[in-house]
Short mmCIF file of C-alpha atoms in Angstrom, two decimals:
data_model
loop_
_atom_site.label_atom_id
_atom_site.label_comp_id
_atom_site.label_asym_id
_atom_site.label_seq_id
_atom_site.Cartn_x
_atom_site.Cartn_y
_atom_site.Cartn_z
CA UNK A 1 99.91 87.39 146.87
CA UNK A 2 99.77 83.31 148.37
CA UNK A 3 97.00 82.24 150.72
CA UNK A 4 97.46 80.29 153.42
CA UNK A 5 94.79 77.63 152.91
CA UNK A 6 95.84 76.41 149.35
CA UNK A 7 98.84 73.77 148.06
CA UNK A 8 100.58 74.54 145.04
CA UNK A 9 102.21 72.92 142.21
CA UNK A 10 106.02 73.84 140.61
CA UNK A 11 103.61 74.68 137.24
CA UNK A 12 102.00 77.65 139.45
CA UNK A 13 98.65 76.04 139.76
CA UNK A 14 96.88 76.13 143.27
CA UNK A 15 94.01 73.71 144.91
CA UNK A 16 92.05 74.51 147.58
CA UNK A 17 90.45 70.73 148.71
CA UNK A 18 87.21 70.59 150.23
CA UNK A 19 86.58 66.99 151.36
CA UNK A 20 87.47 64.76 148.30
CA UNK A 21 87.00 67.71 146.03
CA UNK A 22 89.30 70.23 145.06
CA UNK A 23 89.19 73.84 143.76
CA UNK A 24 92.27 74.10 140.79
CA UNK A 25 93.13 77.61 139.33
CA UNK A 26 96.23 79.40 138.55
CA UNK A 27 98.49 81.78 141.19
CA UNK A 28 98.51 85.46 140.95
CA UNK A 29 102.14 84.84 139.88
CA UNK A 30 101.25 83.14 137.29
CA UNK A 31 98.43 85.69 135.60
CA UNK A 32 101.12 88.02 136.67
CA UNK A 33 103.43 86.45 133.91
CA UNK A 34 100.92 85.10 131.53
CA UNK A 35 99.67 88.87 131.15
CA UNK A 36 96.05 89.41 130.17
CA UNK A 37 94.34 86.30 130.11
CA UNK A 38 92.10 86.27 126.44
CA UNK A 39 90.29 82.57 126.14
CA UNK A 40 90.18 79.71 128.56
CA UNK A 41 89.78 76.55 127.82
CA UNK A 42 87.83 74.48 130.32
CA UNK A 43 88.21 71.01 130.64
CA UNK A 44 84.95 68.78 129.63
CA UNK A 45 83.02 67.74 133.02
CA UNK A 46 83.57 63.99 133.41
CA UNK A 47 87.10 63.83 132.07
CA UNK A 48 89.64 61.80 133.86
CA UNK A 49 93.30 63.34 134.69
CA UNK A 50 96.49 61.70 136.32
CA UNK A 51 98.00 64.26 138.82
CA UNK A 52 100.46 66.61 136.69
CA UNK A 53 98.55 65.73 133.49
CA UNK A 54 97.22 68.84 131.34
CA UNK A 55 93.90 69.06 132.17
CA UNK A 56 93.27 72.30 130.06
CA UNK A 57 94.52 75.59 128.62
CA UNK A 58 94.56 79.42 129.12
CA UNK A 59 95.32 82.04 126.40
CA UNK A 60 97.19 84.75 127.33
CA UNK A 61 97.37 88.14 124.88
CA UNK A 62 101.22 87.13 124.92
CA UNK A 63 101.15 83.00 124.62
CA UNK A 64 99.29 80.16 125.07
CA UNK A 65 99.61 77.94 128.57
CA UNK A 66 98.91 74.30 130.04
CA UNK A 67 96.82 74.08 132.92
CA UNK A 68 98.14 71.00 134.76
CA UNK A 69 96.11 68.61 137.10
CA UNK A 70 97.47 69.31 140.86
CA UNK A 71 95.84 65.80 141.58
CA UNK A 72 94.28 62.90 140.09
CA UNK A 73 90.71 62.81 139.55
CA UNK A 74 87.50 63.70 137.44
CA UNK A 75 86.60 66.97 136.50
CA UNK A 76 83.48 68.11 138.37
CA UNK A 77 82.48 71.75 137.56
CA UNK A 78 84.19 73.89 135.66
CA UNK A 79 83.69 78.12 135.72
CA UNK A 80 81.80 79.03 132.79
CA UNK A 81 81.60 82.77 133.82
CA UNK A 82 86.14 82.47 132.96
CA UNK A 83 84.47 81.55 129.26
CA UNK A 84 82.83 84.58 128.99
CA UNK A 85 85.18 86.75 130.57
CA UNK A 86 88.57 85.46 131.26
CA UNK A 87 89.91 88.43 132.80
CA UNK A 88 88.34 87.17 135.93
CA UNK A 89 91.70 85.13 136.14
CA UNK A 90 93.97 88.38 136.38
CA UNK A 91 91.69 90.03 138.72
CA UNK A 92 90.45 87.83 141.19
CA UNK A 93 92.81 84.52 140.55
CA UNK A 94 91.94 82.75 143.67
CA UNK A 95 88.27 83.54 143.85
CA UNK A 96 86.16 84.38 140.71
CA UNK A 97 88.96 83.21 138.42
CA UNK A 98 89.02 79.32 139.42
CA UNK A 99 89.41 77.22 136.97
CA UNK A 100 87.33 73.64 137.62
CA UNK A 101 86.90 71.53 140.26
CA UNK A 102 88.22 67.55 140.59
CA UNK A 103 86.84 64.50 142.53
CA UNK A 104 90.26 63.35 144.05
CA UNK A 105 91.08 59.59 143.25
CA UNK A 106 93.23 59.72 146.06
CA UNK A 107 93.59 62.47 148.71
CA UNK A 108 97.22 61.45 149.73
CA UNK A 109 98.43 62.60 146.12
CA UNK A 110 98.06 65.95 147.90
CA UNK A 111 101.21 65.04 149.86
CA UNK A 112 103.27 65.75 146.97
CA UNK A 113 102.32 69.70 146.34
CA UNK A 114 103.99 72.62 147.53
CA UNK A 115 102.73 74.22 150.82
CA UNK A 116 102.32 77.81 150.65
CA UNK A 117 106.15 78.48 152.28
CA UNK A 118 107.43 75.92 149.70
CA UNK A 119 105.82 78.12 147.00
CA UNK A 120 107.11 81.21 148.10
CA UNK A 121 110.65 79.93 148.01
CA UNK A 122 110.06 78.60 144.73
CA UNK A 123 109.21 82.22 143.51
CA UNK B 1 109.93 90.63 113.48
CA UNK B 2 113.53 91.19 112.99
CA UNK B 3 116.00 89.48 115.25
CA UNK B 4 118.23 91.54 117.73
CA UNK B 5 121.80 92.36 117.69
CA UNK B 6 123.85 90.08 119.91
CA UNK B 7 125.24 93.21 121.94
CA UNK B 8 122.92 94.25 125.01
CA UNK B 9 120.23 96.10 123.84
CA UNK B 10 120.68 100.28 123.83
CA UNK B 11 118.26 102.53 125.64
CA UNK B 12 115.80 105.02 124.32
CA UNK B 13 116.02 108.77 125.60
CA UNK B 14 112.37 108.04 127.74
CA UNK B 15 114.18 104.59 129.01
CA UNK B 16 114.10 106.10 132.64
CA UNK B 17 110.30 107.41 132.40
CA UNK B 18 109.25 103.92 131.12
CA UNK B 19 110.50 102.20 134.25
CA UNK B 20 109.44 104.65 136.88
CA UNK B 21 105.61 103.83 134.84
CA UNK B 22 106.24 100.26 135.69
CA UNK B 23 107.22 99.17 131.73
CA UNK B 24 108.05 95.20 131.22
CA UNK B 25 111.44 95.90 129.74
CA UNK B 26 112.16 93.48 126.60
CA UNK B 27 115.11 93.90 123.73
CA UNK B 28 113.22 94.78 120.62
CA UNK B 29 115.44 94.74 117.20
CA UNK B 30 117.83 95.86 119.59
CA UNK B 31 116.43 98.25 122.12
CA UNK B 32 115.16 98.16 125.26
CA UNK B 33 111.32 99.18 125.16
CA UNK B 34 108.37 98.24 127.11
CA UNK B 35 106.38 95.47 125.77
CA UNK B 36 103.36 96.62 128.29
CA UNK B 37 103.61 98.82 131.69
CA UNK B 38 100.07 97.21 133.79
CA UNK B 39 97.98 95.37 130.46
CA UNK B 40 97.83 95.30 127.12
CA UNK B 41 94.23 95.26 126.80
CA UNK B 42 94.07 98.07 128.98
CA UNK B 43 96.79 100.24 126.88
CA UNK B 44 94.51 98.59 123.67
CA UNK B 45 91.34 100.28 124.54
CA UNK B 46 92.93 103.62 125.95
CA UNK B 47 94.29 104.04 122.61
CA UNK B 48 90.76 103.33 121.12
CA UNK B 49 88.73 105.69 123.41
CA UNK B 50 91.40 108.37 124.71
CA UNK B 51 95.19 109.04 124.22
CA UNK B 52 98.46 107.04 124.40
CA UNK B 53 101.92 107.65 124.43
CA UNK B 54 104.13 105.25 122.17
CA UNK B 55 107.96 105.42 122.27
CA UNK B 56 109.49 104.96 118.89
CA UNK B 57 112.89 106.28 119.39
CA UNK B 58 113.98 102.36 118.04
CA UNK B 59 112.99 103.91 114.28
CA UNK B 60 115.28 104.94 112.37
CA UNK B 61 115.43 108.97 111.00
CA UNK B 62 117.02 109.77 108.39
CA UNK B 63 117.71 113.17 106.84
CA UNK B 64 118.19 113.30 102.81
CA UNK B 65 118.69 117.10 101.32
CA UNK B 66 119.72 118.90 98.19
CA UNK B 67 118.60 120.11 95.25
CA UNK B 68 118.71 116.25 93.45
CA UNK B 69 117.20 114.65 96.92
CA UNK B 70 113.31 114.59 94.95
CA UNK B 71 114.68 113.28 91.65
CA UNK B 72 117.14 110.57 93.04
CA UNK B 73 114.87 109.51 95.94
CA UNK B 74 112.41 108.77 93.16
CA UNK B 75 114.75 106.44 91.50
CA UNK B 76 115.60 105.14 95.11
CA UNK B 77 112.29 104.20 96.82
CA UNK B 78 108.49 103.12 95.38
CA UNK B 79 107.42 106.66 96.76
CA UNK B 80 107.34 109.33 94.21
CA UNK B 81 109.57 112.04 95.75
CA UNK B 82 109.31 114.61 92.83
CA UNK B 83 105.58 115.10 93.07
CA UNK B 84 105.19 114.58 97.03
CA UNK B 85 104.06 118.12 97.98
CA UNK B 86 105.96 120.11 100.75
CA UNK B 87 104.49 119.59 104.11
CA UNK B 88 103.27 116.01 102.93
CA UNK B 89 104.47 112.10 103.94
CA UNK B 90 103.86 109.44 101.83
CA UNK B 91 104.04 105.57 102.74
CA UNK B 92 105.98 103.30 100.66
CA UNK B 93 109.25 100.71 99.84
CA UNK B 94 112.91 100.38 99.91
CA UNK B 95 112.92 97.74 97.40
CA UNK B 96 115.52 95.33 95.86
CA UNK B 97 116.17 94.49 92.01
CA UNK B 98 113.64 91.70 92.41
CA UNK B 99 110.82 93.54 94.26
CA UNK B 100 111.39 92.31 97.76
CA UNK B 101 110.95 94.37 100.45
CA UNK B 102 114.42 95.78 102.34
CA UNK B 103 111.59 97.88 104.52
CA UNK B 104 108.44 99.62 104.49
CA UNK B 105 108.99 103.33 105.19
CA UNK B 106 107.70 107.17 105.45
CA UNK B 107 109.06 109.78 103.34
CA UNK B 108 108.07 113.31 104.54
CA UNK B 109 108.98 116.31 102.42
CA UNK B 110 109.97 119.19 105.22
CA UNK B 111 111.42 121.52 102.26
CA UNK B 112 111.69 121.51 98.50
CA UNK B 113 115.20 119.99 99.04
CA UNK B 114 114.82 118.53 102.38
CA UNK B 115 113.16 115.07 103.28
CA UNK B 116 112.69 113.08 106.42
CA UNK B 117 112.75 108.79 106.11
CA UNK B 118 111.60 107.17 108.66
CA UNK B 119 112.28 103.20 108.64
CA UNK B 120 111.94 100.20 110.90
CA UNK B 121 115.02 99.84 113.40
CA UNK B 122 115.79 96.40 112.51
CA UNK B 123 116.63 97.17 108.95
CA UNK B 124 117.86 100.56 109.57
CA UNK B 125 121.65 100.00 109.18
CA UNK B 126 121.19 98.03 105.92
CA UNK B 127 118.54 100.50 104.73
CA UNK B 128 121.44 103.52 105.58
CA UNK B 129 123.81 101.45 103.14
CA UNK B 130 121.27 101.08 100.32
CA UNK B 131 120.38 104.50 100.49
CA UNK B 132 124.00 105.62 100.06
CA UNK B 133 124.69 103.79 97.24
CA UNK B 134 121.66 104.74 95.49
CA UNK B 135 122.12 108.27 96.33
CA UNK B 136 124.94 110.70 94.25
CA UNK B 137 124.89 114.12 95.05
CA UNK B 138 121.72 114.18 97.57
CA UNK B 139 123.33 114.14 101.39
CA UNK B 140 121.82 111.11 103.64
CA UNK B 141 122.23 112.41 107.32
CA UNK B 142 121.31 109.51 110.49
CA UNK B 143 119.67 112.23 112.85
CA UNK B 144 121.26 109.63 115.46
CA UNK B 145 120.71 111.88 118.27
CA UNK B 146 116.76 112.19 117.99
CA UNK B 147 113.85 110.44 119.68
CA UNK B 148 110.47 109.96 118.40
CA UNK B 149 107.02 109.69 120.44
CA UNK B 150 103.95 108.73 119.01
CA UNK B 151 100.68 110.30 120.35
CA UNK B 152 97.84 108.52 119.60
CA UNK B 153 94.23 108.42 120.14
CA UNK B 154 90.89 110.24 118.99
CA UNK B 155 91.73 112.88 121.97
CA UNK B 156 95.48 113.17 120.54
CA UNK B 157 95.02 116.48 119.01
CA UNK B 158 93.45 117.89 122.06
CA UNK B 159 96.10 116.81 124.61
CA UNK B 160 99.19 117.96 122.04
CA UNK B 161 98.18 121.20 120.09
CA UNK B 162 98.31 123.31 123.23
CA UNK B 163 102.03 122.23 123.62
CA UNK B 164 103.21 122.93 119.52
CA UNK B 165 103.57 126.23 118.28
CA UNK B 166 101.88 124.99 114.77
CA UNK B 167 98.49 124.43 114.31
CA UNK B 168 97.62 120.84 114.19
CA UNK B 169 93.98 121.21 113.27
CA UNK B 170 95.60 122.59 110.03
CA UNK B 171 97.42 119.54 109.80
CA UNK B 172 96.01 117.10 107.30
CA UNK B 173 96.20 112.77 107.10
CA UNK B 174 100.22 112.43 106.73
CA UNK B 175 101.18 116.44 106.64
CA UNK B 176 104.17 117.58 108.66
CA UNK B 177 106.08 120.76 109.59
CA UNK B 178 109.14 121.55 111.37
CA UNK B 179 107.67 123.39 114.23
CA UNK B 180 108.53 124.14 118.12
CA UNK B 181 106.93 121.36 120.50
CA UNK B 182 107.09 122.48 124.29
CA UNK B 183 109.31 125.12 123.51
CA UNK B 184 112.03 122.70 121.78
CA UNK B 185 112.76 122.46 117.76
CA UNK B 186 111.36 119.58 116.07
CA UNK B 187 109.05 117.89 114.03
CA UNK B 188 105.48 116.70 113.73
CA UNK B 189 103.43 114.69 111.40
CA UNK B 190 99.75 113.78 111.62
CA UNK B 191 100.64 109.65 111.21
CA UNK B 192 101.11 106.87 112.80
CA UNK B 193 100.51 103.31 113.64
CA UNK B 194 96.86 102.83 115.52
CA UNK B 195 94.47 103.36 113.14
CA UNK B 196 93.44 106.51 115.32
CA UNK B 197 93.92 110.03 114.78
CA UNK B 198 97.84 110.96 115.95
CA UNK B 199 100.62 112.29 115.49
CA UNK B 200 104.47 111.19 115.39
CA UNK B 201 106.44 113.77 117.40
CA UNK B 202 110.57 113.97 116.48
CA UNK B 203 112.54 115.67 118.70
CA UNK B 204 116.64 115.81 120.17
CA UNK B 205 116.98 112.83 122.81
CA UNK B 206 117.60 115.64 125.59
CA UNK B 207 114.09 117.23 124.54
CA UNK B 208 112.17 114.01 124.65
CA UNK B 209 111.80 113.62 128.50
CA UNK B 210 110.40 116.71 129.17
CA UNK B 211 107.61 116.22 126.54
CA UNK B 212 106.55 112.93 128.06
CA UNK B 213 106.33 114.72 131.79
CA UNK B 214 104.21 117.43 130.45
CA UNK B 215 101.60 114.84 128.36
CA UNK B 216 101.31 112.31 131.24
CA UNK B 217 100.13 115.43 133.17
CA UNK B 218 96.86 114.73 131.00
CA UNK B 219 94.46 112.53 132.67
CA UNK B 220 93.49 111.37 129.36
CA UNK B 221 97.23 110.60 128.23
CA UNK B 222 98.70 107.01 129.28
CA UNK B 223 101.85 105.13 127.97
CA UNK B 224 101.25 102.19 126.18
CA UNK B 225 103.82 99.17 125.11
CA UNK B 226 104.69 97.02 122.19
CA UNK B 227 102.44 94.52 122.52
CA UNK B 228 99.20 97.08 122.39
CA UNK B 229 101.16 98.79 119.29
CA UNK B 230 100.92 95.08 117.75
CA UNK B 231 97.35 94.41 118.90
CA UNK B 232 96.27 98.07 117.18
CA UNK B 233 98.13 98.06 114.05
CA UNK B 234 96.99 94.18 113.64
CA UNK B 235 92.92 95.43 113.95
CA UNK B 236 93.83 97.97 110.98
CA UNK B 237 95.54 95.21 108.91
CA UNK B 238 98.78 97.05 108.74
CA UNK B 239 101.53 95.00 107.74
CA UNK B 240 104.89 94.64 110.36
CA UNK B 241 108.03 94.14 108.78
CA UNK B 242 109.73 90.69 109.00
CA UNK B 243 105.57 89.07 109.01
CA UNK B 244 103.90 90.31 106.19
CA UNK B 245 106.65 92.05 104.37
CA UNK B 246 110.36 90.86 103.82
CA UNK B 247 112.89 90.54 101.31
CA UNK B 248 110.85 87.31 99.92
CA UNK B 249 107.36 89.34 99.85
CA UNK B 250 106.72 92.16 97.33
CA UNK B 251 103.74 94.81 98.40
CA UNK B 252 101.30 93.51 95.67
CA UNK B 253 101.46 90.32 96.93
CA UNK B 254 101.24 91.86 100.58
CA UNK B 255 97.91 93.50 99.54
CA UNK B 256 99.71 96.87 99.10
CA UNK B 257 99.87 97.14 95.88
CA UNK B 258 97.88 100.95 96.05
CA UNK B 259 100.80 102.32 97.07
CA UNK B 260 103.50 101.38 94.65
CA UNK B 261 103.45 102.45 90.95
CA UNK B 262 104.69 100.01 88.56
CA UNK B 263 105.33 102.24 86.23
CA UNK B 264 107.62 104.62 88.27
CA UNK B 265 111.39 104.69 88.04
CA UNK B 266 113.05 103.04 91.24
CA UNK B 267 114.62 100.22 92.02
CA UNK B 268 112.51 97.23 91.60
CA UNK B 269 109.40 98.84 89.68
CA UNK B 270 110.65 96.27 86.82
CA UNK B 271 109.87 93.75 88.85
CA UNK B 272 106.74 94.22 90.33
CA UNK B 273 105.94 95.30 86.27
CA UNK B 274 105.99 91.46 86.03
CA UNK B 275 104.41 90.60 89.29
CA UNK B 276 101.55 93.32 88.04
CA UNK B 277 101.08 91.58 84.65
CA UNK B 278 101.07 87.94 85.76
CA UNK B 279 98.52 85.80 87.96
CA UNK B 280 99.70 86.31 92.03
CA UNK B 281 100.04 82.93 93.17
CA UNK B 282 99.81 84.42 96.83
CA UNK B 283 98.21 87.06 98.61
CA UNK B 284 97.80 88.47 102.16
CA UNK B 285 94.48 87.97 103.51
CA UNK B 286 92.39 89.09 106.85
CA UNK B 287 91.48 86.15 108.53
CA UNK B 288 88.69 86.28 111.46
CA UNK B 289 87.36 84.18 113.99
CA UNK B 290 83.59 84.07 115.43
CA UNK B 291 85.54 82.96 118.71
CA UNK B 292 88.09 84.91 121.40
CA UNK B 293 90.58 81.97 121.03
CA UNK B 294 93.49 83.30 119.40
CA UNK B 295 95.91 82.07 116.64
CA UNK B 296 99.71 83.35 116.51
CA UNK B 297 102.51 84.02 114.01
CA UNK B 298 103.25 80.44 112.00
CA UNK B 299 100.32 78.95 112.80
CA UNK B 300 98.95 76.74 110.01
CA UNK B 301 96.49 77.49 107.61
CA UNK B 302 94.13 74.62 106.31
CA UNK B 303 91.45 74.22 103.77
CA UNK B 304 90.09 71.05 102.15
CA UNK B 305 92.22 69.18 104.56
CA UNK B 306 95.29 70.34 102.91
CA UNK B 307 97.89 72.96 104.58
CA UNK B 308 97.85 75.85 102.30
CA UNK B 309 99.64 78.54 104.11
CA UNK B 310 100.32 79.87 107.51
CA UNK B 311 99.93 83.13 109.62
CA UNK B 312 101.79 85.84 109.45
CA UNK B 313 100.41 87.67 112.33
CA UNK B 314 97.66 86.97 114.69
CA UNK B 315 95.82 87.81 118.15
CA UNK B 316 93.03 88.05 120.31
CA UNK B 317 91.21 91.76 118.92
CA UNK B 318 90.06 93.47 121.88
CA UNK B 319 87.82 95.89 119.69
CA UNK B 320 85.87 93.03 118.09
CA UNK B 321 86.29 90.63 121.17
CA UNK B 322 87.58 87.76 118.53
CA UNK B 323 90.57 86.41 117.20
CA UNK B 324 92.12 87.74 113.98
CA UNK B 325 95.04 87.88 112.28
CA UNK B 326 96.90 87.58 108.50
CA UNK B 327 98.13 85.07 106.53
CA UNK B 328 99.37 84.47 102.45
CA UNK B 329 96.97 82.24 100.61
CA UNK B 330 97.00 80.68 97.61
CA UNK B 331 95.31 82.99 95.12
CA UNK B 332 92.17 81.07 94.80
CA UNK B 333 91.74 80.64 99.31
CA UNK B 334 91.96 84.37 99.33
CA UNK B 335 88.53 85.37 98.56
CA UNK B 336 86.25 87.34 100.81
CA UNK B 337 83.99 84.82 102.75
CA UNK B 338 86.36 81.73 102.22
CA UNK B 339 85.71 79.68 105.02
CA UNK B 340 89.41 77.73 106.46
CA UNK B 341 90.42 76.33 109.67
CA UNK B 342 93.82 77.72 111.50
CA UNK B 343 95.43 74.77 113.18
CA UNK B 344 96.92 75.55 116.38
CA UNK B 345 99.27 73.78 118.81
CA UNK B 346 95.67 73.05 120.64
CA UNK B 347 92.82 73.39 118.48
CA UNK B 348 91.30 73.94 115.05
CA UNK B 349 89.89 77.50 115.01
CA UNK B 350 87.33 78.23 112.07
CA UNK B 351 88.06 81.45 110.36
CA UNK B 352 86.76 83.67 107.48
CA UNK B 353 88.71 85.51 104.95
CA UNK B 354 87.46 89.29 105.55
CA UNK B 355 87.73 92.69 104.34
CA UNK B 356 90.57 95.04 105.90
CA UNK B 357 90.62 96.55 107.75
CA UNK B 358 89.18 94.28 110.77
CA UNK B 359 88.49 97.57 112.99
CA UNK B 360 86.52 99.90 111.06
CA UNK B 361 85.67 102.77 113.60
CA UNK B 362 89.27 104.37 113.22
CA UNK B 363 89.76 107.99 113.77
CA UNK B 364 92.97 108.65 111.65
CA UNK B 365 91.48 110.18 108.86
CA UNK B 366 89.12 112.53 110.85
CA UNK B 367 88.81 115.95 109.16
CA UNK B 368 89.56 118.58 110.94
#
């Protein structure tokens, strides 16, 4: 499942851009590979991240993994629902399982990301 | 867990069933086994509520027989075979001279002169060598053409009983018998590794797939993988060989002293007497976090800013909805209610030393 309206990273994050804000999560492939998500470490709102930098982390029943910033910016909102119920990342990775939003510092960086077609090829 | 052999992993008699059920197959101790089917957490919870099937055909099964078997086994293992009643099993250890654990095992007495010895997959070949050295007249046969299916969960008796000739309701905890299972000659024992009411079913390899098919017709019965098996045993604070037990760890340090009689006649007893008489330098403790963030094997345990030990097993506990684990601690830090820190690559997690088991509602000892 690779929605058409998103951009992707090679590390299996997705970003949905609405104006100068991007919503970030992990892909269906990523949640499937991770297995049951048991803990999401949300970034602190206001945290500045560069493109490709670790923004926060996620723990599954198997292992811990980094969640990288698909683009540079400042963390705006975080999804407290996945703190209470991390399984949302498994059950709805592109919807209720979103992780944080970013105020983009340079929307031109989005050009470095993968299109749905390119991400599909990567898998 | 033990390192696997270099050659390609062996398939169990249920390999095709696992693949058909969507099992994610991994190499475990030289065997191809499912780590999970759909979800480790889901499989864990199912076993606590209904009935789960675990393919444990990788484990070693040795038959030991002869008029001197009981006496010889008493000297080879910590289990006192001479006083073990027929139809009962006992958990214990194969030790070396230093009291280190070669393997943790269950010995079942099938008849006056016949025993079934069940061992872990990784150490199995070495166990057979050691046993052959320690036994003289008693005959050891590796039951190689057999498999094993663990049927575990609070409803497991209802699921399995209609398929077993013997009366499962009359089988006590750690009871065992030869009987017919789904029409085939096998062995059933009331034991397991989950903390729930459950049975271990030993059958010739060719008879296992049909039993599996029959059991999964019941909507209460679902397969579970190695991932759930590990989190279920960890919630019970059961040891896993290679983690809480090894050649470098003796049973008393591992907090399993109740399973060994230091005055017994077995190999390793003398070393255990010395351990029992001295002050313990380290002890296995159960550690619980109040948060979900898991800690894992080899994460460091810290007290007063100093590293004092490491995690032997750690995971998210689905039943407690919190991180739990075990680790060896210097004796002064292993007391109940001691507060410590576990340092992972990303976080410092406060934990408390708690009583075992973590999960206290297991049905394994449920009366008939």
